[in-house]
Coordinates of C-alpha atoms and ligand atoms in Angstrom, one line a residue:
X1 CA 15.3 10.1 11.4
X2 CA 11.6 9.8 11.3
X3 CA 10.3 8.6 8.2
X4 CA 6.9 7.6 7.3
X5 CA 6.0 5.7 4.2
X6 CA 3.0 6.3 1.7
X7 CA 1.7 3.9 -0.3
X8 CA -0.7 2.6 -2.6
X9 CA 0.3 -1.3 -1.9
X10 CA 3.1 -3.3 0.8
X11 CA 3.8 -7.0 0.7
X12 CA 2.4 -8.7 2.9
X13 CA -0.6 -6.6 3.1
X14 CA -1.2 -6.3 -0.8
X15 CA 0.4 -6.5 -4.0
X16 CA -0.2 -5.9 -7.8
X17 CA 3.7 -5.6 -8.6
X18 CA 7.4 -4.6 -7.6
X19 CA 6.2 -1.3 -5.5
X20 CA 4.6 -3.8 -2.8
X21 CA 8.1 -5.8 -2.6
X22 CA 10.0 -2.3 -2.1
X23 CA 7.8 -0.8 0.0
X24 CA 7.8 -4.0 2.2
X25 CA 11.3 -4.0 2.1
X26 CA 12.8 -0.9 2.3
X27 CA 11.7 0.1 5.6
X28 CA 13.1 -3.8 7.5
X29 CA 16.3 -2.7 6.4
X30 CA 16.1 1.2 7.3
X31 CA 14.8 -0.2 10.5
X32 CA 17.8 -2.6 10.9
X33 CA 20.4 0.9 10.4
X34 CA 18.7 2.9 13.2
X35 CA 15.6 4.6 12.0
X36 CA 11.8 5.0 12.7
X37 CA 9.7 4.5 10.2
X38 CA 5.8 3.3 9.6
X39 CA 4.3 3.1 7.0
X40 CA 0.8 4.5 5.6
X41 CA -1.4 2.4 3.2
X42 CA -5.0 1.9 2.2
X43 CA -6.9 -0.8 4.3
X44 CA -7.9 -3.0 1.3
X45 CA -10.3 -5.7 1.4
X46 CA -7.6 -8.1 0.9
X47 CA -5.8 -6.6 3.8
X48 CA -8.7 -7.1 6.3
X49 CA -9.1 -10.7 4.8
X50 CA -5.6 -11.6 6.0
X51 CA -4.9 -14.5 9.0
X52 CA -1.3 -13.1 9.2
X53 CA -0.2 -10.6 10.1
X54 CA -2.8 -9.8 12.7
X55 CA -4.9 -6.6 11.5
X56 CA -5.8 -4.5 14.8
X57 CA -8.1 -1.3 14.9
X58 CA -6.9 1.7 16.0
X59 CA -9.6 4.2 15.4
X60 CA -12.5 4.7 13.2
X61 CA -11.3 4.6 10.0
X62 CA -7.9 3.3 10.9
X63 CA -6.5 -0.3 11.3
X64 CA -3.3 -1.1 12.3
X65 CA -0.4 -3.8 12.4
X66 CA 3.5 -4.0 13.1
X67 CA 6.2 -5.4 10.8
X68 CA 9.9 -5.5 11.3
X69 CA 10.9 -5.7 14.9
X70 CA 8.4 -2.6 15.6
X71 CA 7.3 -0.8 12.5
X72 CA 3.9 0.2 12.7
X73 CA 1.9 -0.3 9.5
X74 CA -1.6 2.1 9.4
X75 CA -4.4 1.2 7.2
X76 CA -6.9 4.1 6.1
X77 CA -10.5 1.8 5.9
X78 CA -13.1 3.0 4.1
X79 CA -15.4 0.5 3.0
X80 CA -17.2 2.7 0.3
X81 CA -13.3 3.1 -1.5
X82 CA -11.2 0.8 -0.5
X83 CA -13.8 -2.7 0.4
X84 CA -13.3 -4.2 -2.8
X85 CA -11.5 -7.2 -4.9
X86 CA -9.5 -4.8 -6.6
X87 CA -7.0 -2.2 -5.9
X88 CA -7.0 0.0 -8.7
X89 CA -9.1 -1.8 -11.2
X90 CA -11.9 -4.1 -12.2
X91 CA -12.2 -6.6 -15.2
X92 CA -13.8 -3.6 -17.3
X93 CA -10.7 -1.2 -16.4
X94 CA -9.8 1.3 -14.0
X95 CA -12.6 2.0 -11.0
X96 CA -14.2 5.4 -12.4
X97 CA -13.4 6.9 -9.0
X98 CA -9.7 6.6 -8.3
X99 CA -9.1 10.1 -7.7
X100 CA -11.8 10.3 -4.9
X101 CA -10.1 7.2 -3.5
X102 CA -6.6 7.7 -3.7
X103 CA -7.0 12.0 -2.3
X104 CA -9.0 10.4 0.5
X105 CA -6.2 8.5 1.0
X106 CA -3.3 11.0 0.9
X107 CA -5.9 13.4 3.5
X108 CA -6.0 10.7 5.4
X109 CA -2.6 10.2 5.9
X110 CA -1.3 13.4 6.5
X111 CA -4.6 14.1 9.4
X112 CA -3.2 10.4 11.1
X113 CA 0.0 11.8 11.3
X114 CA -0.9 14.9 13.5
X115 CA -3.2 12.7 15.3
X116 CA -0.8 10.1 16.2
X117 CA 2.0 12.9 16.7
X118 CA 4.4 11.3 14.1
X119 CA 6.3 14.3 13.4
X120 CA 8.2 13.0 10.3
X121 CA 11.7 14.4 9.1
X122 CA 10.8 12.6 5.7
X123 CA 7.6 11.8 4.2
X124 CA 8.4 9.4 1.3
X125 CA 6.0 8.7 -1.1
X126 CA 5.8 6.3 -4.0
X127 CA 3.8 6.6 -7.2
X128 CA 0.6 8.8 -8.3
X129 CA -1.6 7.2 -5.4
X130 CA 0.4 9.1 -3.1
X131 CA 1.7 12.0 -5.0
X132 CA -0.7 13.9 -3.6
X133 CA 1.0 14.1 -0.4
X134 CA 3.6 16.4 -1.6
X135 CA 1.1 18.3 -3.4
X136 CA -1.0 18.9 0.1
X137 CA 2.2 19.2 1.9
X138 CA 3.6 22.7 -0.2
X139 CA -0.5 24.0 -0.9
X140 CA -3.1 23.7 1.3
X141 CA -1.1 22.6 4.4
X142 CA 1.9 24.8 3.5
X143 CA 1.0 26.9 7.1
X144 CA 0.6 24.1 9.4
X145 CA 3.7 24.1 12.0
X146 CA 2.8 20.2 11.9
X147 CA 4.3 20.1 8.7
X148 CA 6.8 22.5 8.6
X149 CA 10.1 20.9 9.0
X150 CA 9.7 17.9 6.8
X151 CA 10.9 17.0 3.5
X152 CA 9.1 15.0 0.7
X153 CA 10.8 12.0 -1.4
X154 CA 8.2 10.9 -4.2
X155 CA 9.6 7.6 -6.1
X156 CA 8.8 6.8 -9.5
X157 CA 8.3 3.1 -9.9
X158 CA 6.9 3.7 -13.7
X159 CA 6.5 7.0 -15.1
X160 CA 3.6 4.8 -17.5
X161 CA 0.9 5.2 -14.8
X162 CA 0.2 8.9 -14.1
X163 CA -3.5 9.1 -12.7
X164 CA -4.9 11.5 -15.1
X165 CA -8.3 12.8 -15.0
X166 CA -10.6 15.5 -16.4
X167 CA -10.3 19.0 -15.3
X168 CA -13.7 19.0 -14.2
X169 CA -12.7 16.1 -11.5
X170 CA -10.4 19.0 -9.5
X171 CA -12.5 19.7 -6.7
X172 CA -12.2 15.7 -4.9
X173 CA -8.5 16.9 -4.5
X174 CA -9.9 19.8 -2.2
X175 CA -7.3 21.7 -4.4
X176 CA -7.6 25.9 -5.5
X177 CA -7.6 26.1 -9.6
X178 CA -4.3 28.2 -8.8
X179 CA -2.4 24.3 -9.0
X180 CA -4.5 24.1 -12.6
X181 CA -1.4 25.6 -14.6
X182 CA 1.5 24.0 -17.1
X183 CA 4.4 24.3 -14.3
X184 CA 2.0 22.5 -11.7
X185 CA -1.0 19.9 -12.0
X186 CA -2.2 20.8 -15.5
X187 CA -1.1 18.4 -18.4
X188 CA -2.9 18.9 -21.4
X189 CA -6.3 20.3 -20.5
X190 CA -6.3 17.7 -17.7
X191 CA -5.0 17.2 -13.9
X192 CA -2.0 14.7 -13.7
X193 CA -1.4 13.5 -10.2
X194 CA 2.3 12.3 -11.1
X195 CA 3.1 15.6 -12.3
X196 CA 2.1 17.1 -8.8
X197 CA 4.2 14.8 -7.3
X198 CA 7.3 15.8 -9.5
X199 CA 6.8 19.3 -9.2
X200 CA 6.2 19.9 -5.4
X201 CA 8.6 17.4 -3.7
X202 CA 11.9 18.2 -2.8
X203 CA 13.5 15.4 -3.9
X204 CA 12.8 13.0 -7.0
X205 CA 14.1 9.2 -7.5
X206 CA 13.7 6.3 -9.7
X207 CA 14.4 2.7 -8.9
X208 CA 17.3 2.5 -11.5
X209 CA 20.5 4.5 -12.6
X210 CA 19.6 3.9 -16.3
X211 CA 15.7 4.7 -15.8
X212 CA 16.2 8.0 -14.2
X213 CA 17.8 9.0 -17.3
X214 CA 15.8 7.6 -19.6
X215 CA 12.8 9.0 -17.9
X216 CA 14.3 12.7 -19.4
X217 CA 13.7 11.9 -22.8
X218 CA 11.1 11.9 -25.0
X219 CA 11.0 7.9 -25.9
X220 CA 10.6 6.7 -22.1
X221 CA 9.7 10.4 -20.6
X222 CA 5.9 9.3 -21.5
X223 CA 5.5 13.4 -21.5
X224 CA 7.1 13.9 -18.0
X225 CA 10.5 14.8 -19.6
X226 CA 10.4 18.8 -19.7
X227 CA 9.3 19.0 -15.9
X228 CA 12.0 16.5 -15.0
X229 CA 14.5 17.9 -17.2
X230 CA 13.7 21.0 -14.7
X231 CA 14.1 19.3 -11.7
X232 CA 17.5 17.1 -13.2
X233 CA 19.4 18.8 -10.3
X234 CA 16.9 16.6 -7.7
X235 CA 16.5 13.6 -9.5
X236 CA 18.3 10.4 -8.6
X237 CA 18.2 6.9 -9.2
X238 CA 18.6 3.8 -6.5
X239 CA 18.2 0.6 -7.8
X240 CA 16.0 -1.6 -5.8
X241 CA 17.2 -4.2 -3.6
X242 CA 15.8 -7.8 -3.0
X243 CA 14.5 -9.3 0.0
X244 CA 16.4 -12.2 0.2
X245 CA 14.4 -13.3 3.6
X246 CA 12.0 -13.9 0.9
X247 CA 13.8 -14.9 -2.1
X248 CA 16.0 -17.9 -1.1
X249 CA 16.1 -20.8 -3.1
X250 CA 17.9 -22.6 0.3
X251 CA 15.5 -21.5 2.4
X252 CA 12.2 -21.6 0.3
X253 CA 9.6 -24.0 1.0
X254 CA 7.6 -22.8 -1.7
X255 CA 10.0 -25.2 -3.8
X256 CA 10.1 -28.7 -3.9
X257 CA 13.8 -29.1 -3.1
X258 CA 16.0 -26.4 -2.1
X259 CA 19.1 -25.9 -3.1
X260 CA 22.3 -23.4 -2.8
X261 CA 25.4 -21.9 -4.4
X262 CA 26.9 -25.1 -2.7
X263 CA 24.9 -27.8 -3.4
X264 CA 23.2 -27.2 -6.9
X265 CA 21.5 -30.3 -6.9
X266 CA 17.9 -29.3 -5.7
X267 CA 17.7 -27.5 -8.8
X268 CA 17.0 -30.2 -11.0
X269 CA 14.3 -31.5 -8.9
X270 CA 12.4 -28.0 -9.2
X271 CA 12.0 -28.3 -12.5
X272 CA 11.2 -31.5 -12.4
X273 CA 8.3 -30.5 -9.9
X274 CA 7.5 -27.5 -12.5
X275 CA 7.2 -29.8 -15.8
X276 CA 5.0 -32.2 -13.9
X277 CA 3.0 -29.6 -12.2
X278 CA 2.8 -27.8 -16.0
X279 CA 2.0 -30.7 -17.9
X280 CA 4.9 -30.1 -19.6
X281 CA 6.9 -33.8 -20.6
X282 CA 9.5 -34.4 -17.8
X283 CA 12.9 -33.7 -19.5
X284 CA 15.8 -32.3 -17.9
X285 CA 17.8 -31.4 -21.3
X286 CA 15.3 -29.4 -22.9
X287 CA 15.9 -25.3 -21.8
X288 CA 12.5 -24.2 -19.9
X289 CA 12.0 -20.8 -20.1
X290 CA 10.1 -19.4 -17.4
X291 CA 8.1 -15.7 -16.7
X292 CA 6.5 -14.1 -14.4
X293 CA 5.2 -10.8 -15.3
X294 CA 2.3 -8.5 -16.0
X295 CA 0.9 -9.5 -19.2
X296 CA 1.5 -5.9 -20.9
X297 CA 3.3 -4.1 -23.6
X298 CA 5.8 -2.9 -21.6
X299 CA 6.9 -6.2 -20.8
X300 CA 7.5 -7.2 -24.2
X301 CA 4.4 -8.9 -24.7
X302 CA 4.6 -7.4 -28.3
X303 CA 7.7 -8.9 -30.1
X304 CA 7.0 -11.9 -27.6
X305 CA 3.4 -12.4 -29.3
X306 CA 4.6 -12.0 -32.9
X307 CA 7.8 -14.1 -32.3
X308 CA 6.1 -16.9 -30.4
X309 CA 5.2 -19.2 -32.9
X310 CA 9.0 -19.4 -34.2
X311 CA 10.1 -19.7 -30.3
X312 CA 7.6 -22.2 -29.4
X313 CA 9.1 -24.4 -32.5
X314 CA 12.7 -24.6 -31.1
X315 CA 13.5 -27.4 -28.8
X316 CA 12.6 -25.7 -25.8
X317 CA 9.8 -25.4 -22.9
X318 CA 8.1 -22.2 -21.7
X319 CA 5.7 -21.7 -18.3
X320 CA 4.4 -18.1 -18.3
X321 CA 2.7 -16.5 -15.1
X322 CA 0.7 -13.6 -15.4
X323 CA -2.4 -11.8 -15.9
X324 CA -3.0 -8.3 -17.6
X325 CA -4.2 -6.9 -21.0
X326 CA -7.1 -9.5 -22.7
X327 CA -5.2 -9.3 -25.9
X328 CA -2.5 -11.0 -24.9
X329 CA -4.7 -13.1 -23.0
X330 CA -6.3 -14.4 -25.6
X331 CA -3.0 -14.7 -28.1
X332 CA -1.0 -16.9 -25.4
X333 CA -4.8 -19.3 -25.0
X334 CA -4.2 -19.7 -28.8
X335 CA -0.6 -20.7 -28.8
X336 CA -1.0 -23.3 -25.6
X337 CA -3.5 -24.7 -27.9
X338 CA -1.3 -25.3 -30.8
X339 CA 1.5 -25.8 -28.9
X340 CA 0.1 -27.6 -25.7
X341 CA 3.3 -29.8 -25.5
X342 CA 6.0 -26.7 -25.0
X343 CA 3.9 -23.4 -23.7
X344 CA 2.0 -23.7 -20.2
X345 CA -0.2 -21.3 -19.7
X346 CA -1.2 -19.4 -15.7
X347 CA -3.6 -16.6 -16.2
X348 CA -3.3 -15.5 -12.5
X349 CA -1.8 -13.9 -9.7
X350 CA 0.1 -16.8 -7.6
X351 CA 2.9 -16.2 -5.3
X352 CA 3.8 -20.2 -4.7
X353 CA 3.5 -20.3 -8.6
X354 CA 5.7 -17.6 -9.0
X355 CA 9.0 -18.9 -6.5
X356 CA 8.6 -22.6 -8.8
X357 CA 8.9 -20.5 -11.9
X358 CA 11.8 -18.6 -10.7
X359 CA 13.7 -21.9 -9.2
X360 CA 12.6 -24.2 -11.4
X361 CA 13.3 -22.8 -14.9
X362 CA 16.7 -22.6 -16.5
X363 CA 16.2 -19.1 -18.4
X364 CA 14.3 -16.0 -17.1
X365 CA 12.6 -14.4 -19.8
X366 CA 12.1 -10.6 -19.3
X367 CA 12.2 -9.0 -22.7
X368 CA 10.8 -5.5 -21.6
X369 CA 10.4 -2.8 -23.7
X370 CA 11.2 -0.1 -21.0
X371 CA 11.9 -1.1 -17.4
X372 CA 12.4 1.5 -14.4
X373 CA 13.9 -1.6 -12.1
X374 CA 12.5 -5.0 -12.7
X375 CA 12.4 -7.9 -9.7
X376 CA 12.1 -10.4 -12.1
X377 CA 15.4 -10.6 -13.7
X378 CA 17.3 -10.2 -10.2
X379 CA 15.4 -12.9 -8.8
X380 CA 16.2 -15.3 -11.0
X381 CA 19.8 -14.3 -10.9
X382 CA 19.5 -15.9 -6.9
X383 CA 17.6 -18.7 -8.1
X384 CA 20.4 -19.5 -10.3
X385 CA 18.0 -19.5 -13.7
X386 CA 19.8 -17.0 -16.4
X387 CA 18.0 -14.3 -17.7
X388 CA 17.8 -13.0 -20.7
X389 CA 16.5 -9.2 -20.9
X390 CA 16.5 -6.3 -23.2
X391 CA 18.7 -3.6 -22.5
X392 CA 17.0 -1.0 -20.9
X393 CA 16.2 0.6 -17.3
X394 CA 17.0 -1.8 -14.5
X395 CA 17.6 -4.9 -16.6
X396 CA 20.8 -2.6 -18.3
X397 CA 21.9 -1.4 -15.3
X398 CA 21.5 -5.4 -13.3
X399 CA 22.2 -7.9 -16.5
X400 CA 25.0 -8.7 -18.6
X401 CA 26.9 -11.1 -20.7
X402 CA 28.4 -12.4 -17.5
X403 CA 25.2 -13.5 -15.9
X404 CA 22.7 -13.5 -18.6
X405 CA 21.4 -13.0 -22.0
X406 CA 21.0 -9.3 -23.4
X407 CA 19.8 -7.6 -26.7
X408 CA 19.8 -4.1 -27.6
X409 CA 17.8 -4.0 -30.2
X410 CA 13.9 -4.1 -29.8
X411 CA 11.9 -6.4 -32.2
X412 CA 11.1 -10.0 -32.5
X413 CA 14.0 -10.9 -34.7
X414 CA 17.0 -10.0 -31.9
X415 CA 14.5 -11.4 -29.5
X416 CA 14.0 -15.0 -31.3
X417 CA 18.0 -14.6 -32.1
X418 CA 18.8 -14.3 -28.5
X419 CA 16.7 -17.2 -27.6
X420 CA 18.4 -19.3 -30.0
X421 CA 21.4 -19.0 -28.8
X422 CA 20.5 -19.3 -25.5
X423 CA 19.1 -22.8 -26.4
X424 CA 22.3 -23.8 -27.8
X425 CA 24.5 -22.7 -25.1
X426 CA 21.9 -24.7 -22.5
X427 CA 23.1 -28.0 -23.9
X428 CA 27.1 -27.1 -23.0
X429 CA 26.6 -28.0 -19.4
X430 CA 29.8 -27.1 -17.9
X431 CA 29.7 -23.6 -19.1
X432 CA 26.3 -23.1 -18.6
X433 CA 26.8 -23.6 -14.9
X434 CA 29.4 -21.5 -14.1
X435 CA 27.0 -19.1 -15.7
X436 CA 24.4 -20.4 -13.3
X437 CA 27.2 -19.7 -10.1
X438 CA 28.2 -16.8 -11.5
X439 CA 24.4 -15.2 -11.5
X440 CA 24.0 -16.6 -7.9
X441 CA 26.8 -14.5 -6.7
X442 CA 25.4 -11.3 -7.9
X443 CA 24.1 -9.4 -4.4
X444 CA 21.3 -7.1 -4.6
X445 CA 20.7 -6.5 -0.6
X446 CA 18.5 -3.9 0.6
X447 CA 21.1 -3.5 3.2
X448 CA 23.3 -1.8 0.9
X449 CA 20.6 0.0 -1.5
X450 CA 18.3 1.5 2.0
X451 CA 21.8 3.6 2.8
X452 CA 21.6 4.8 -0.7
X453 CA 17.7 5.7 0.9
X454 CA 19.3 7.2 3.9
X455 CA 21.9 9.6 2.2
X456 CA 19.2 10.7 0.2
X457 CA 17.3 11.4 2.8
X458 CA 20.1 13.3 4.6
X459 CA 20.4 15.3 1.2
X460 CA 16.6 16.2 1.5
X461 CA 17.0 17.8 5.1
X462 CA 19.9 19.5 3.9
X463 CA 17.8 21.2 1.6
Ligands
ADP1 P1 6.1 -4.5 -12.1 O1 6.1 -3.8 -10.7 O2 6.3 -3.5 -13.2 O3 5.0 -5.4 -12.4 P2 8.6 -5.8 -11.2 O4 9.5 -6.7 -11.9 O5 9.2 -4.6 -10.6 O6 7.4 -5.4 -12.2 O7 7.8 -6.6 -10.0 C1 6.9 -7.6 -10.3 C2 6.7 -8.4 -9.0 O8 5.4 -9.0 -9.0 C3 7.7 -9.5 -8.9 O9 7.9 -9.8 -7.5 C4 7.0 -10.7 -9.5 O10 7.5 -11.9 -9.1 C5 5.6 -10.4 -9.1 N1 4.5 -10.9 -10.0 C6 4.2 -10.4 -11.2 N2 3.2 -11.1 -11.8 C7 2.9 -12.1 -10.9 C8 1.9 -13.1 -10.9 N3 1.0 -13.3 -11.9 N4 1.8 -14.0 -9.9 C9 2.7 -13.8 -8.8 N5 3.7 -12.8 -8.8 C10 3.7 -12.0 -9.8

């Protein structure tokens, strides 16, 4: 099949968060059973500042380079949208014109297609940034024989990010008010991207068998659940898989000793490398609790920030990597301070950071209030740290009392419970490594998960 991939961010071209890893990702291993796929993103300023891989021009207004054994990967430049430090957003918030920048994009897409004669069977998009696509695909380009055999995918990574805008905004879509209406764009007086995305691709999925159905009711539906309620007979959920080319604790030299299902012994000297890298006192018997997150509610920020100063009393260590929301910012800056002995504190985006987080602590802490998939918690499982999660969307559906810690109910008391035992069950060392081997063992290829892609896809021609 032909497939071409739209995107608002793919490792290792640029990344805010788990879409980059999957759309990185997904295509190696479709590539590896047989099919031809590129790929489709904005030509970022962090893209063009990349040594490797080697950025080539195409044409004006398009960059190129190749992944995978010979998967091309096309940049849309625009320096006026896309030459900036950030990709969706600056210190102050969200840039004011992201639905000029991200309908340039999607146009942009779909006229390199025709010119490069890509003639997709599937056009699989991921998120609002490229929800348009769909939308274009069944409106405005709904005569084009270009177009007319293909079938649209459109992934939800997190229903929580919807690109809403004023009404008044329409025209930089290039859409007709005729898409302005309840059962299309229209979402309370204003346009919602994600919505056009649901409503006009043939096929919906989520990252996670638990999500998709969570996603359908009111608590996690954040307002989408009536038009996916509608479209239940299309909507599917395929948990994400991990690139373990990237995510191998014996292969990793991002880690200051490696170390493998058969030899655990390396692991011991990662955390040694964290504590002294963290400040943190060199002790091998005290549990270190690691994360790696976005610093938001919906990763449990919330009962984290209120619970902290019980956690940060027990006899424990905790290195947290992350940057997000100032508020949480600024409570985490207060607790280092009073507490500059157990938390350590990274208020940044850092890849190397992040691989000595995962191998070197002994607990993965991923409390998340609603998760569609989550990396986090399946990384660790490889890296042989435990982790502890709440039970919801991907975590549910990837963690359980045989590799990990998990509470069901949400609020800092089950939270500081769980931790607590967690720390007691640390110090009973021959258990807590079988749990460690156990976790190893758990497989989450994208071999597997990109033919879950592939019978979708099937399904969607069928259509
Ligand atoms: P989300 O996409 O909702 O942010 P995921 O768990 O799906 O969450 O994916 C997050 C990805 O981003 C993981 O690969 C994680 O390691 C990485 N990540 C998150 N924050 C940071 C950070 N501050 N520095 C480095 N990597 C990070």
């Amino acid at each position: 099949m032909k497939i071409v991939m739209v995107a608002s961010e793919v490792i290792p071209f640029a990344k805010t968060g788990g879409l980059a890893d999957v759309v990185g990702a997904l295509p190696l291993a479709l590539e590896k059973h047989g099919q031809d796929v590129i790929i489709i993103m904005p030509g970022y300023k962090a893209v063009h500042n990349l040594k490797t891989p080697v950025i080539k021009n195409f044409q004006e207004g398009v960059s190129y380079s190749t992944i995978g054994k010979n998967i091309r990967v096309y940049f849309i430049d625009n320096d006026k949208y896309f030459n900036r430090d950030g990709l969706y957003s600056e210190k102050t918030g969200d840039y004011t014109d992201n639905l000029e920048r991200f309908s340039y994009f999607c146009k942009k897409a779909l006229e390199l297609l025709k010119t490069i004669k890509f003639k997709p069977d599937i056009v699989h998009c991921h998120d609002w940034q490229s929800a348009l696509v769909p939308v274009y695909l069944k409106t405005t380009l709904a005569e084009e024989p270009f177009f007319k055999d293909n079938r649209t995918i459109f992934t939800i990574h997190n229903i929580g990010y919807q690109g809403l805008f004023a009404k008044e905004e329409l025209f930089k879509t290039g859409l007709d008010w005729g898409v302005f209406n309840s059962e299309m764009l229209e979402y309370y007086n204003k346009i919602n991207i994600l919505k056009g995305g649901i409503v006009f691709s043939d096929i919906i999925n989520t990252v996670s068998d638990t999500y998709s159905k969570e996603i359908q009711t009111k608590e996690f539906g954040f307002g989408m659940e009536g038009i996916l309620n509608k479209r239940k007979e299309d909507l599917y959920g395929i948990i994400n898989g991990l690139d373990y080319a990237i995510w191998d604790p014996s292969t990793d030299n991002n880690i200051a000793k490696n170390f493998s299902i058969k030899d655990l012994s390396g692991k011991n000297a990662a955390k040694v490398d964290l504590q002294k890298l963290c400040k943190l006192p060199v002790k091998i018997s005290v549990p270190l609790f690691g994360i790696v997150s976005r610093l938001a509610q919906q990763k449990g920020f919330d009962i984290l920030a209120e619970g902290l100063d019980a956690i940060c009393k027990m006899d424990l260590q905790m290195v947290i990597l992350g940057t997000g929301d100032q508020k949480y910012h600024d409570i985490l800056e207060a607790m280092v301070k009073k507490y500059p002995k157990v938390i350590s504190l990274h208020l940044k985006f850092d890849d190397t950071l992040a691989h000595k987080i995962y191998a070197g602590s002994d607990i993965f802490l991923m409390p998340s209030r609603y998760e569609p998939c989550g990396l986090g918690q399946m990384i660790s499982l490889r890296y042989a740290t435990v982790p502890l999660v709440f039970k919801t969307g991907g975590l549910a559906d990837t963690v359980n009392d045989k590799n990990g810690y998990v509470f069901d109910k949400y609020s800092k008391d089950e939270l500081i419970k769980t931790i607590k035992k967690t720390v007691k069950d640390f110090k009973a060392k021959k258990s807590w490594q079988e749990l460690m081997l156990r976790g190893m063992k758990y497989n989450f290829s994208w071999s597997a998960q990109s033919q879950k892609y592939i019978q979708l896809y099937e399904k969607a021609k069928a259509k």
